[in-house]
Short mmCIF file of C-alpha atoms in Angstrom, two decimals:
data_model
loop_
_atom_site.label_atom_id
_atom_site.label_comp_id
_atom_site.label_asym_id
_atom_site.label_seq_id
_atom_site.Cartn_x
_atom_site.Cartn_y
_atom_site.Cartn_z
CA UNK H 1 164.92 -125.03 54.73
CA UNK H 2 162.86 -121.83 54.65
CA UNK H 3 164.81 -118.56 54.96
CA UNK H 4 164.47 -116.62 58.19
CA UNK H 5 162.84 -113.20 58.31
CA UNK H 6 166.26 -111.63 58.71
CA UNK H 7 167.49 -113.41 55.59
CA UNK H 8 164.38 -112.43 53.66
CA UNK H 9 164.83 -108.79 54.62
CA UNK H 10 168.52 -108.92 53.73
CA UNK H 11 167.84 -110.30 50.24
CA UNK H 12 165.14 -107.73 49.52
CA UNK H 13 167.24 -104.84 50.80
CA UNK H 14 170.26 -106.03 48.80
CA UNK H 15 168.23 -106.08 45.58
CA UNK H 16 166.76 -102.62 46.24
CA UNK H 17 170.15 -101.19 47.18
CA UNK H 18 171.68 -102.58 43.98
CA UNK H 19 168.83 -101.09 41.92
CA UNK H 20 169.29 -97.68 43.52
CA UNK H 21 173.05 -97.87 42.97
CA UNK H 22 172.39 -98.56 39.27
CA UNK H 23 169.51 -96.08 39.05
CA UNK H 24 170.73 -94.95 35.63
CA UNK H 25 169.29 -98.19 34.21
CA UNK H 26 165.78 -97.32 35.38
CA UNK H 27 166.03 -93.70 34.22
CA UNK H 28 167.33 -94.74 30.79
CA UNK H 29 164.56 -97.33 30.35
CA UNK H 30 161.89 -94.85 31.44
CA UNK H 31 163.07 -92.12 29.04
CA UNK H 32 163.12 -94.65 26.22
CA UNK H 33 159.59 -95.79 27.09
CA UNK H 34 158.23 -92.25 26.80
CA UNK H 35 160.29 -91.40 23.72
CA UNK H 36 159.33 -94.60 21.92
CA UNK H 37 155.64 -94.03 22.55
CA UNK H 38 155.79 -90.67 20.76
CA UNK H 39 158.84 -91.13 18.53
CA UNK H 40 157.10 -89.98 15.29
CA UNK H 41 154.97 -87.27 16.87
CA UNK H 42 155.89 -83.59 16.49
CA UNK H 43 154.36 -82.69 19.84
CA UNK H 44 155.71 -85.80 21.57
CA UNK H 45 154.75 -86.47 25.18
CA UNK H 46 153.04 -83.10 25.35
CA UNK H 47 150.01 -84.81 23.77
CA UNK H 48 149.45 -86.16 27.28
CA UNK H 49 149.53 -82.59 28.60
CA UNK H 50 147.07 -81.44 25.94
CA UNK H 51 144.69 -84.30 26.72
CA UNK H 52 144.93 -83.61 30.45
CA UNK H 53 144.35 -79.89 29.88
CA UNK H 54 141.19 -80.55 27.86
CA UNK H 55 139.93 -82.97 30.51
CA UNK H 56 140.59 -80.47 33.32
CA UNK H 57 138.81 -77.69 31.44
CA UNK H 58 135.77 -79.84 30.62
CA UNK H 59 135.36 -81.41 34.06
CA UNK H 60 136.10 -78.12 35.77
CA UNK H 61 133.28 -76.42 33.90
CA UNK H 62 130.78 -79.29 34.32
CA UNK H 63 131.40 -80.16 37.98
CA UNK H 64 132.01 -76.55 38.97
CA UNK H 65 128.58 -75.70 37.60
CA UNK H 66 126.92 -78.72 39.21
CA UNK H 67 128.46 -78.03 42.63
CA UNK H 68 127.94 -74.25 42.25
CA UNK H 69 131.56 -73.63 43.20
CA UNK H 70 133.41 -70.49 42.02
CA UNK H 71 135.68 -71.37 39.11
CA UNK H 72 138.59 -69.53 40.77
CA UNK H 73 138.42 -72.11 43.55
CA UNK H 74 137.28 -75.25 41.76
CA UNK H 75 139.43 -75.17 38.61
CA UNK H 76 142.81 -75.24 40.48
CA UNK H 77 141.38 -77.93 42.78
CA UNK H 78 140.36 -80.30 40.00
CA UNK H 79 143.54 -79.49 38.07
CA UNK H 80 145.85 -80.61 40.87
CA UNK H 81 143.56 -83.51 41.82
CA UNK H 82 143.41 -85.01 38.32
CA UNK H 83 147.13 -84.55 37.64
CA UNK H 84 148.23 -86.31 40.81
CA UNK H 85 145.49 -88.92 40.70
CA UNK H 86 146.73 -89.74 37.21
CA UNK H 87 150.21 -90.19 38.67
CA UNK H 88 148.87 -92.44 41.44
CA UNK H 89 146.55 -94.60 39.34
CA UNK H 90 148.95 -94.98 36.39
CA UNK H 91 151.82 -95.94 38.70
CA UNK H 92 149.72 -98.58 40.44
CA UNK H 93 148.17 -99.98 37.25
CA UNK H 94 151.51 -100.14 35.46
CA UNK H 95 153.19 -101.40 38.63
CA UNK H 96 151.04 -104.52 38.33
CA UNK H 97 152.83 -105.18 35.04
CA UNK H 98 156.30 -104.14 36.21
CA UNK H 99 157.78 -107.65 36.09
CA UNK H 100 155.44 -109.08 33.45
CA UNK H 101 156.24 -106.28 31.01
CA UNK H 102 159.97 -106.76 31.56
CA UNK H 103 159.82 -110.54 31.03
CA UNK H 104 162.34 -110.54 28.19
CA UNK H 105 164.91 -108.54 30.18
CA UNK H 106 164.42 -110.53 33.39
CA UNK H 107 164.88 -113.87 31.63
CA UNK H 108 167.93 -112.79 29.63
CA UNK H 109 169.80 -110.14 31.61
CA UNK H 110 170.93 -110.31 35.22
CA UNK H 111 169.97 -107.09 36.99
CA UNK H 112 168.17 -106.12 40.23
CA UNK H 113 164.45 -106.82 39.92
CA UNK H 114 163.58 -103.61 41.72
CA UNK H 115 164.97 -101.74 38.71
CA UNK H 116 161.78 -102.58 36.83
CA UNK H 117 159.61 -101.06 39.57
CA UNK H 118 161.73 -97.91 39.54
CA UNK H 119 161.40 -97.82 35.77
CA UNK H 120 157.62 -97.64 36.02
CA UNK H 121 157.71 -94.93 38.70
CA UNK H 122 160.25 -92.81 36.78
CA UNK H 123 158.18 -93.12 33.61
CA UNK H 124 155.10 -91.82 35.35
CA UNK H 125 157.13 -89.10 37.06
CA UNK H 126 158.22 -87.89 33.61
CA UNK H 127 154.58 -87.76 32.51
CA UNK H 128 153.71 -85.94 35.73
CA UNK H 129 156.43 -83.41 34.92
CA UNK H 130 154.74 -82.71 31.60
CA UNK H 131 151.25 -82.48 33.10
CA UNK H 132 152.17 -80.23 36.02
CA UNK H 133 152.87 -77.47 33.47
CA UNK H 134 149.09 -77.04 33.31
CA UNK H 135 148.98 -75.91 36.95
CA UNK H 136 150.58 -72.43 36.52
CA UNK H 137 148.46 -71.86 33.40
CA UNK H 138 145.30 -72.60 35.40
CA UNK H 139 146.40 -70.22 38.18
CA UNK H 140 147.02 -67.56 35.56
CA UNK H 141 143.62 -68.18 33.96
CA UNK H 142 141.75 -67.68 37.23
CA UNK H 143 144.04 -64.85 38.42
CA UNK H 144 145.17 -66.71 41.52
CA UNK H 145 148.63 -66.48 43.07
CA UNK H 146 150.38 -69.45 44.74
CA UNK H 147 151.27 -69.10 48.42
CA UNK H 148 154.44 -70.08 50.27
CA UNK H 149 152.79 -73.39 51.18
CA UNK H 150 153.72 -74.61 47.71
CA UNK H 151 157.18 -75.61 48.97
CA UNK H 152 155.55 -78.27 51.16
CA UNK H 153 154.41 -80.06 48.01
CA UNK H 154 157.96 -81.38 47.54
CA UNK H 155 158.13 -83.46 50.76
CA UNK H 156 154.52 -84.44 50.08
CA UNK H 157 155.54 -85.75 46.67
CA UNK H 158 158.43 -87.70 48.22
CA UNK H 159 156.24 -89.45 50.80
CA UNK H 160 153.61 -90.12 48.11
CA UNK H 161 156.21 -91.72 45.82
CA UNK H 162 157.65 -93.81 48.67
CA UNK H 163 154.19 -95.22 49.32
CA UNK H 164 153.59 -95.86 45.64
CA UNK H 165 156.84 -97.82 45.42
CA UNK H 166 155.88 -100.37 48.06
CA UNK H 167 152.38 -100.71 46.60
CA UNK H 168 153.87 -101.29 43.15
CA UNK H 169 156.40 -103.79 44.50
CA UNK H 170 153.75 -105.87 46.23
CA UNK H 171 151.40 -105.78 43.24
CA UNK H 172 154.23 -106.55 40.83
CA UNK H 173 155.02 -109.75 42.73
CA UNK H 174 151.38 -110.77 43.17
CA UNK H 175 150.44 -110.07 39.55
CA UNK H 176 153.44 -112.04 38.29
CA UNK H 177 151.99 -115.04 40.13
CA UNK H 178 148.26 -114.31 39.72
CA UNK H 179 147.62 -112.59 36.38
CA UNK H 180 143.96 -111.85 37.14
CA UNK H 181 145.07 -109.42 39.86
CA UNK H 182 145.84 -106.86 37.15
CA UNK H 183 142.19 -106.65 36.09
CA UNK H 184 141.06 -106.64 39.70
CA UNK H 185 143.25 -103.63 40.48
CA UNK H 186 142.10 -101.70 37.42
CA UNK H 187 138.46 -102.09 38.46
CA UNK H 188 139.24 -101.40 42.11
CA UNK H 189 141.05 -98.14 41.28
CA UNK H 190 138.02 -96.92 39.36
CA UNK H 191 135.89 -97.43 42.45
CA UNK H 192 138.51 -95.82 44.70
CA UNK H 193 138.62 -92.75 42.47
CA UNK H 194 134.93 -92.06 43.09
CA UNK H 195 135.36 -92.61 46.83
CA UNK H 196 138.29 -90.19 46.94
CA UNK H 197 137.77 -86.41 46.66
CA UNK H 198 139.24 -86.03 43.19
CA UNK H 199 136.34 -84.60 41.19
CA UNK H 200 134.34 -83.50 44.23
CA UNK H 201 135.25 -81.45 47.29
CA UNK H 202 135.07 -82.72 50.85
CA UNK H 203 132.59 -80.06 51.92
CA UNK H 204 129.95 -81.57 49.59
CA UNK H 205 129.69 -84.66 51.81
CA UNK H 206 126.92 -84.97 54.40
CA UNK H 207 128.21 -83.75 57.76
CA UNK H 208 127.67 -87.00 59.63
CA UNK H 209 129.80 -89.32 57.50
CA UNK H 210 132.29 -86.95 55.90
CA UNK H 211 135.17 -87.25 58.36
CA UNK H 212 134.83 -91.02 58.81
CA UNK H 213 134.76 -91.63 55.04
CA UNK H 214 137.86 -89.51 54.52
CA UNK H 215 139.91 -90.68 57.49
CA UNK H 216 139.52 -94.34 56.48
CA UNK H 217 140.58 -93.67 52.87
CA UNK H 218 144.39 -93.93 52.53
CA UNK H 219 144.31 -92.39 49.06
CA UNK H 220 142.74 -89.24 50.47
CA UNK H 221 145.74 -88.77 52.76
CA UNK H 222 148.24 -89.58 50.00
CA UNK H 223 146.60 -87.04 47.72
CA UNK H 224 146.18 -84.39 50.41
CA UNK H 225 149.88 -84.11 51.38
CA UNK H 226 150.76 -82.99 47.87
CA UNK H 227 147.52 -81.31 46.76
CA UNK H 228 146.85 -79.05 49.75
CA UNK H 229 150.17 -77.12 49.53
CA UNK H 230 149.58 -76.44 45.84
CA UNK H 231 146.19 -75.00 46.74
CA UNK H 232 147.65 -72.74 49.40
CA UNK H 233 146.67 -74.88 52.37
CA UNK H 234 148.59 -76.78 55.05
CA UNK H 235 148.10 -80.56 54.95
CA UNK H 236 146.64 -81.85 58.19
CA UNK H 237 148.90 -83.54 60.72
CA UNK H 238 146.59 -86.57 60.47
CA UNK H 239 147.31 -86.95 56.74
CA UNK H 240 151.05 -86.68 57.28
CA UNK H 241 151.03 -89.20 60.13
CA UNK H 242 148.85 -91.56 58.11
CA UNK H 243 151.23 -91.41 55.12
CA UNK H 244 154.26 -92.07 57.34
CA UNK H 245 152.53 -95.03 59.01
CA UNK H 246 151.48 -96.38 55.59
CA UNK H 247 155.10 -96.16 54.42
CA UNK H 248 156.51 -97.97 57.46
CA UNK H 249 153.92 -100.76 57.51
CA UNK H 250 153.80 -101.06 53.73
CA UNK H 251 157.55 -101.28 53.24
CA UNK H 252 157.81 -103.89 55.99
CA UNK H 253 155.24 -106.06 54.21
CA UNK H 254 156.78 -105.38 50.79
CA UNK H 255 160.29 -106.37 51.92
CA UNK H 256 158.99 -109.60 53.45
CA UNK H 257 157.04 -110.53 50.32
CA UNK H 258 159.72 -109.48 47.85
CA UNK H 259 162.54 -111.15 49.77
CA UNK H 260 160.55 -114.35 50.11
CA UNK H 261 159.49 -114.70 46.47
CA UNK H 262 161.96 -112.68 44.36
CA UNK H 263 163.76 -115.83 43.19
CA UNK H 264 160.48 -117.29 41.93
CA UNK H 265 159.50 -114.31 39.77
CA UNK H 266 161.48 -115.49 36.68
CA UNK H 267 159.78 -118.90 36.90
CA UNK H 268 156.33 -117.32 37.15
CA UNK H 269 157.00 -115.33 34.00
#
């Protein structure tokens, strides 16, 4: 007998609640992941910050020159864009492998499956914490002061992370069953990056198609709610509403999928 929707929701919520209650497991795993990757390095995870800083400086100079945009305006823009796009893309790509990468733990230790999704998000949040240190240095380099809007970046980050979690949960389940989905998502994210204003600014689009292209791109809204406050601007009400709708619809779909197939994940591994 197939479980009802209520039962499916209940099972998914129970697993997520248990994972949140034991959140120390995910945080411990994520810290170990980062530490193990750079365990013999003197600089440690700050190599990621150095690499990101070099990339921001190079792309800022090249694209700022091509687009003839003042460096005081363009360098902070591409800095925040690349840092948070890295958080988005890495979380989604690694979210595809959330259950596959934890195969040994899942098959040997009984713990909430959602813990492995949280582990991936926490790990990328730690890396984001290292990379965001570049932001004040860029502001200092271009002699630009942050505005009070910066405090709105915190709720923007929360709604962004909530949306990433349901995306990662859905992809983690699908990729555990269909392994080719991992490669599909990697290629798709590369295309999405060029369609999203990460390395280019919205005003460079032709007037006729600019708004339509942006409004239909969910990643533009997810990026805007956290990027705009850091650049001294208020995120549009449209972006906030879009992110909230994405979260509600996405979590509903994720709970249905996860509750329906969570017991099959160990067999798929």
